Amino acid sequence: MPAQTNLFLCLTDNYGVLLHDPQSGATASIDAPEAAAVEAALKKTGWRLSDILVTHHHADHTQGIGELKAHHKCRVVAPRNEAARIAHVDETAGEGDTVRVGSLQAHVIDTPGHTAGHISYFFPADKLAFVGDTLFSIGCGRVIEGNAEMMWNSLLKLRDLPDDTQFFCGHEYTAANIRFAKTIEPNNKALAARGEEVARLVAAKTPTIPATIGAEKAENPFLRADNAEVAKLVGLSGSPAWKVFAEIRERKNRF
Ligand SMILES: [Zn+2]
């Protein structure tokens, strides 16, 4: 039976998402930005919380864990390389590990850069990926604990997922990301079309998430740093892709 998801906004611009296995009844919260919002989503869906899968240690992804664990006695899985910075962890996971939610199975992918130990969860049978603050739709996370080369290599791993993979990220930043992306690639037709679609979704107060990896490859400048045309547009023809990525990230930081 296919996995089910329930996406909801919380805090200011964070996304919470529940992943449900209809076969076993297991339900995971991907990160725990806000306990009350997760509880409301559980009530609405009628699902019972069995697991919390943490992508990284930032407070806006972890501050609900304690309250949810106290209430639901759920298992908390956290990134091995930063588990010491997260409270209430039961199990740790890193590159190549399999994490189960009932009968659903995730491959764990190390995606450092935003934080040093950030991980993403990919469920191949359902082609669902939960990427925290590494990849955003038409954007990517700030490089806070790692460096640009590290972040670029993490993004490449996510870009290598099947094109029809739907990914869920930690924030609703898509409209602002598109405004920035157009300054890098003003003539990208796929990006322009996505901009129109996102404007319609925002007007209808509908999430722009999940997005697909295939569409991001054509539209997201941060996944296009190894495209010769993009390198030329930022004045770095012939430079290594990670340097082009670093330049685009720097420009976004100042945008
Ligand atoms: Zn973060």
CSV table of C-alpha atoms and ligand atoms in Angstrom, one decimal:
chain,number,residue,atom,x,y,z
A,1,MET,CA,0.0,0.0,0.0
A,2,PRO,CA,1.4,3.4,-0.9
A,3,ALA,CA,2.5,5.7,1.9
A,4,GLN,CA,0.4,8.7,2.7
A,5,THR,CA,1.6,12.1,3.7
A,6,ASN,CA,0.0,15.1,5.6
A,7,LEU,CA,1.8,18.4,5.2
A,8,PHE,CA,1.1,21.5,7.4
A,9,LEU,CA,2.6,24.9,8.0
A,10,CYS,CA,3.8,25.8,11.5
A,11,LEU,CA,5.8,28.4,13.4
A,12,THR,CA,6.4,31.2,10.9
A,13,ASP,CA,7.3,29.4,7.7
A,14,ASN,CA,8.2,25.9,8.7
A,15,TYR,CA,6.6,22.8,7.2
A,16,GLY,CA,5.7,19.8,9.3
A,17,VAL,CA,4.9,16.6,7.6
A,18,LEU,CA,3.5,13.2,8.7
A,19,LEU,CA,4.3,10.0,6.8
A,20,HIS,CA,1.8,7.2,7.3
A,21,ASP,CA,2.1,3.5,6.5
A,22,PRO,CA,-1.5,2.3,6.0
A,23,GLN,CA,-0.4,-1.4,6.2
A,24,SER,CA,0.9,-1.2,9.8
A,25,GLY,CA,-0.6,2.0,11.0
A,26,ALA,CA,2.8,3.4,11.8
A,27,THR,CA,3.2,7.2,11.4
A,28,ALA,CA,6.4,9.3,11.4
A,29,SER,CA,6.7,13.0,12.0
A,30,ILE,CA,9.5,14.3,9.9
A,31,ASP,CA,11.2,16.6,12.3
A,32,ALA,CA,9.2,18.2,15.1
A,33,PRO,CA,9.1,22.0,14.6
A,34,GLU,CA,6.1,22.5,17.0
A,35,ALA,CA,4.4,19.8,19.1
A,36,ALA,CA,0.9,21.5,19.0
A,37,ALA,CA,0.9,21.6,15.2
A,38,VAL,CA,2.0,17.9,15.0
A,39,GLU,CA,-0.8,17.0,17.5
A,40,ALA,CA,-3.4,18.9,15.4
A,41,ALA,CA,-2.3,17.0,12.2
A,42,LEU,CA,-2.5,13.7,14.1
A,43,LYS,CA,-6.0,14.5,15.3
A,44,LYS,CA,-7.1,15.6,11.9
A,45,THR,CA,-5.8,12.4,10.2
A,46,GLY,CA,-6.6,10.0,13.0
A,47,TRP,CA,-3.0,8.6,12.8
A,48,ARG,CA,-1.0,7.5,15.8
A,49,LEU,CA,2.5,8.8,16.1
A,50,SER,CA,5.1,6.0,16.2
A,51,ASP,CA,8.3,7.7,15.1
A,52,ILE,CA,10.1,11.0,14.7
A,53,LEU,CA,12.7,11.2,12.0
A,54,VAL,CA,15.0,14.1,12.6
A,55,THR,CA,17.0,15.7,9.7
A,56,HIS,CA,19.2,18.1,11.7
A,57,HIS,CA,19.6,19.7,15.1
A,58,HIS,CA,18.2,23.2,14.6
A,59,ALA,CA,15.6,24.2,17.1
A,60,ASP,CA,12.9,24.8,14.5
A,61,HIS,CA,13.2,21.2,13.6
A,62,THR,CA,13.6,19.6,17.0
A,63,GLN,CA,11.9,21.7,19.7
A,64,GLY,CA,8.7,19.6,19.7
A,65,ILE,CA,10.4,16.3,20.2
A,66,GLY,CA,10.2,16.2,24.0
A,67,GLU,CA,6.5,16.9,24.3
A,68,LEU,CA,5.6,14.5,21.5
A,69,LYS,CA,7.8,11.7,22.9
A,70,ALA,CA,6.3,12.2,26.4
A,71,HIS,CA,2.8,11.9,25.0
A,72,HIS,CA,3.2,9.2,22.3
A,73,LYS,CA,6.3,7.2,23.6
A,74,CYS,CA,7.5,7.4,20.0
A,75,ARG,CA,10.9,6.4,18.7
A,76,VAL,CA,13.2,9.3,17.8
A,77,VAL,CA,15.8,8.7,15.0
A,78,ALA,CA,18.4,11.4,14.6
A,79,PRO,CA,21.5,12.0,12.5
A,80,ARG,CA,24.5,10.1,13.9
A,81,ASN,CA,26.9,13.0,13.4
A,82,GLU,CA,24.9,15.5,15.5
A,83,ALA,CA,22.8,13.3,17.7
A,84,ALA,CA,24.6,14.7,20.8
A,85,ARG,CA,23.0,18.1,20.0
A,86,ILE,CA,19.5,16.6,20.0
A,87,ALA,CA,17.5,15.6,23.1
A,88,HIS,CA,15.5,12.3,23.5
A,89,VAL,CA,17.3,10.4,20.7
A,90,ASP,CA,16.7,6.6,20.7
A,91,GLU,CA,18.5,5.6,17.5
A,92,THR,CA,21.0,7.3,15.2
A,93,ALA,CA,21.3,7.0,11.5
A,94,GLY,CA,23.8,7.9,8.7
A,95,GLU,CA,24.7,7.3,5.1
A,96,GLY,CA,23.5,3.9,3.8
A,97,ASP,CA,21.4,3.0,6.8
A,98,THR,CA,17.9,1.8,6.4
A,99,VAL,CA,15.2,3.3,8.7
A,100,ARG,CA,11.8,1.6,8.9
A,101,VAL,CA,8.5,3.3,9.6
A,102,GLY,CA,6.2,0.2,9.8
A,103,SER,CA,6.6,-1.5,6.5
A,104,LEU,CA,8.0,1.6,4.8
A,105,GLN,CA,11.8,1.7,4.3
A,106,ALA,CA,14.0,4.8,4.0
A,107,HIS,CA,17.5,5.0,2.7
A,108,VAL,CA,19.5,7.5,4.8
A,109,ILE,CA,21.6,10.0,2.8
A,110,ASP,CA,24.2,12.2,4.5
A,111,THR,CA,23.6,15.7,3.3
A,112,PRO,CA,26.0,17.9,5.3
A,113,GLY,CA,26.5,21.6,4.6
A,114,HIS,CA,23.5,23.4,6.3
A,115,THR,CA,24.6,21.6,9.4
A,116,ALA,CA,27.6,19.3,9.7
A,117,GLY,CA,25.6,16.2,10.3
A,118,HIS,CA,22.4,16.8,8.3
A,119,ILE,CA,20.7,13.7,6.9
A,120,SER,CA,17.9,13.2,4.4
A,121,TYR,CA,15.5,10.2,4.2
A,122,PHE,CA,14.5,8.7,0.8
A,123,PHE,CA,11.7,6.1,0.6
A,124,PRO,CA,12.4,4.4,-2.8
A,125,ALA,CA,9.2,2.4,-3.0
A,126,ASP,CA,7.1,5.6,-2.8
A,127,LYS,CA,9.7,7.9,-4.3
A,128,LEU,CA,9.4,10.3,-1.4
A,129,ALA,CA,12.3,12.3,0.0
A,130,PHE,CA,12.5,14.3,3.2
A,131,VAL,CA,15.4,16.7,2.8
A,132,GLY,CA,15.1,19.1,5.8
A,133,ASP,CA,16.9,22.3,5.1
A,134,THR,CA,19.3,21.0,2.4
A,135,LEU,CA,17.2,21.4,-0.7
A,136,PHE,CA,14.3,23.9,-1.0
A,137,SER,CA,12.1,24.2,-4.0
A,138,ILE,CA,14.1,26.6,-6.3
A,139,GLY,CA,16.6,27.1,-3.5
A,140,CYS,CA,18.8,25.4,-0.9
A,141,GLY,CA,19.6,25.9,2.7
A,142,ARG,CA,22.2,28.3,4.0
A,143,VAL,CA,25.6,26.8,4.3
A,144,ILE,CA,26.1,27.3,8.1
A,145,GLU,CA,28.3,24.6,9.5
A,146,GLY,CA,29.8,23.1,6.3
A,147,ASN,CA,31.4,24.7,3.2
A,148,ALA,CA,30.1,25.3,-0.3
A,149,GLU,CA,31.8,22.2,-1.7
A,150,MET,CA,30.3,20.0,0.9
A,151,MET,CA,26.8,21.5,0.3
A,152,TRP,CA,27.2,21.1,-3.5
A,153,ASN,CA,28.1,17.4,-3.1
A,154,SER,CA,25.0,17.0,-0.8
A,155,LEU,CA,22.8,18.6,-3.4
A,156,LEU,CA,24.2,16.3,-6.1
A,157,LYS,CA,23.2,13.3,-4.1
A,158,LEU,CA,19.6,14.6,-4.0
A,159,ARG,CA,19.7,15.5,-7.7
A,160,ASP,CA,20.6,11.9,-8.4
A,161,LEU,CA,17.3,10.6,-7.0
A,162,PRO,CA,14.7,9.6,-9.7
A,163,ASP,CA,13.2,12.5,-11.5
A,164,ASP,CA,9.7,11.7,-10.3
A,165,THR,CA,10.8,11.7,-6.6
A,166,GLN,CA,8.6,14.1,-4.6
A,167,PHE,CA,10.6,15.9,-2.0
A,168,PHE,CA,9.4,17.6,1.2
A,169,CYS,CA,11.6,20.4,2.6
A,170,GLY,CA,11.5,22.3,5.9
A,171,HIS,CA,10.3,25.7,4.8
A,172,GLU,CA,7.9,27.5,2.4
A,173,TYR,CA,10.3,29.8,0.6
A,174,THR,CA,9.5,29.0,-3.0
A,175,ALA,CA,8.1,32.3,-4.2
A,176,ALA,CA,11.0,34.3,-2.8
A,177,ASN,CA,13.4,31.7,-4.2
A,178,ILE,CA,11.9,32.1,-7.7
A,179,ARG,CA,12.4,35.9,-7.5
A,180,PHE,CA,16.1,35.3,-6.8
A,181,ALA,CA,16.5,32.4,-9.3
A,182,LYS,CA,15.3,34.8,-12.1
A,183,THR,CA,18.2,37.1,-11.4
A,184,ILE,CA,20.6,34.2,-12.2
A,185,GLU,CA,18.7,32.7,-15.2
A,186,PRO,CA,16.4,35.4,-16.5
A,187,ASN,CA,15.7,33.5,-19.7
A,188,ASN,CA,14.9,30.1,-18.2
A,189,LYS,CA,11.5,29.2,-19.6
A,190,ALA,CA,10.8,26.3,-17.2
A,191,LEU,CA,11.6,28.7,-14.3
A,192,ALA,CA,9.2,31.3,-15.7
A,193,ALA,CA,6.4,28.7,-16.0
A,194,ARG,CA,7.1,27.5,-12.5
A,195,GLY,CA,6.9,31.1,-11.3
A,196,GLU,CA,3.4,31.4,-12.7
A,197,GLU,CA,2.3,28.1,-11.2
A,198,VAL,CA,3.7,29.1,-7.8
A,199,ALA,CA,1.9,32.5,-7.9
A,200,ARG,CA,-1.4,30.7,-8.5
A,201,LEU,CA,-0.7,28.3,-5.6
A,202,VAL,CA,0.3,31.2,-3.2
A,203,ALA,CA,-2.8,33.2,-4.2
A,204,ALA,CA,-4.9,30.1,-3.4
A,205,LYS,CA,-3.0,29.6,-0.1
A,206,THR,CA,-1.9,26.2,-1.3
A,207,PRO,CA,1.6,24.7,-0.4
A,208,THR,CA,4.1,24.7,-3.3
A,209,ILE,CA,5.5,21.5,-1.7
A,210,PRO,CA,6.2,18.7,-2.5
A,211,ALA,CA,8.1,19.5,-5.7
A,212,THR,CA,9.8,16.9,-7.9
A,213,ILE,CA,13.5,16.4,-8.5
A,214,GLY,CA,13.1,16.4,-12.2
A,215,ALA,CA,11.5,19.8,-12.3
A,216,GLU,CA,14.1,21.2,-9.9
A,217,LYS,CA,16.9,20.1,-12.3
A,218,ALA,CA,15.4,22.4,-14.9
A,219,GLU,CA,14.5,25.3,-12.6
A,220,ASN,CA,16.6,25.5,-9.5
A,221,PRO,CA,19.9,27.4,-10.1
A,222,PHE,CA,21.5,25.7,-7.1
A,223,LEU,CA,21.2,22.3,-8.8
A,224,ARG,CA,22.4,23.8,-12.1
A,225,ALA,CA,25.9,25.0,-11.0
A,226,ASP,CA,27.5,22.5,-13.4
A,227,ASN,CA,25.6,23.8,-16.4
A,228,ALA,CA,28.0,25.8,-18.7
A,229,GLU,CA,25.4,28.4,-19.4
A,230,VAL,CA,24.8,29.1,-15.7
A,231,ALA,CA,28.5,29.3,-15.0
A,232,LYS,CA,28.8,31.9,-17.9
A,233,LEU,CA,25.8,33.9,-16.5
A,234,VAL,CA,27.6,34.3,-13.1
A,235,GLY,CA,30.9,35.1,-14.8
A,236,LEU,CA,32.6,31.8,-13.9
A,237,SER,CA,33.0,29.9,-17.1
A,238,GLY,CA,35.4,27.0,-16.7
A,239,SER,CA,35.3,27.1,-12.9
A,240,PRO,CA,34.6,24.0,-10.8
A,241,ALA,CA,30.8,23.5,-10.2
A,242,TRP,CA,31.2,24.0,-6.5
A,243,LYS,CA,32.7,27.5,-7.0
A,244,VAL,CA,29.7,28.4,-9.3
A,245,PHE,CA,27.4,27.1,-6.6
A,246,ALA,CA,29.3,29.1,-3.9
A,247,GLU,CA,28.9,32.3,-6.0
A,248,ILE,CA,25.1,31.7,-6.4
A,249,ARG,CA,24.8,31.0,-2.7
A,250,GLU,CA,26.7,34.2,-1.9
A,251,ARG,CA,24.4,36.2,-4.1
A,252,LYS,CA,21.4,34.7,-2.5
A,253,ASN,CA,22.7,35.6,1.0
A,254,ARG,CA,22.9,39.2,-0.2
A,255,PHE,CA,19.6,39.2,-2.1
B,1,ZN,ZN,18.0,24.4,9.7
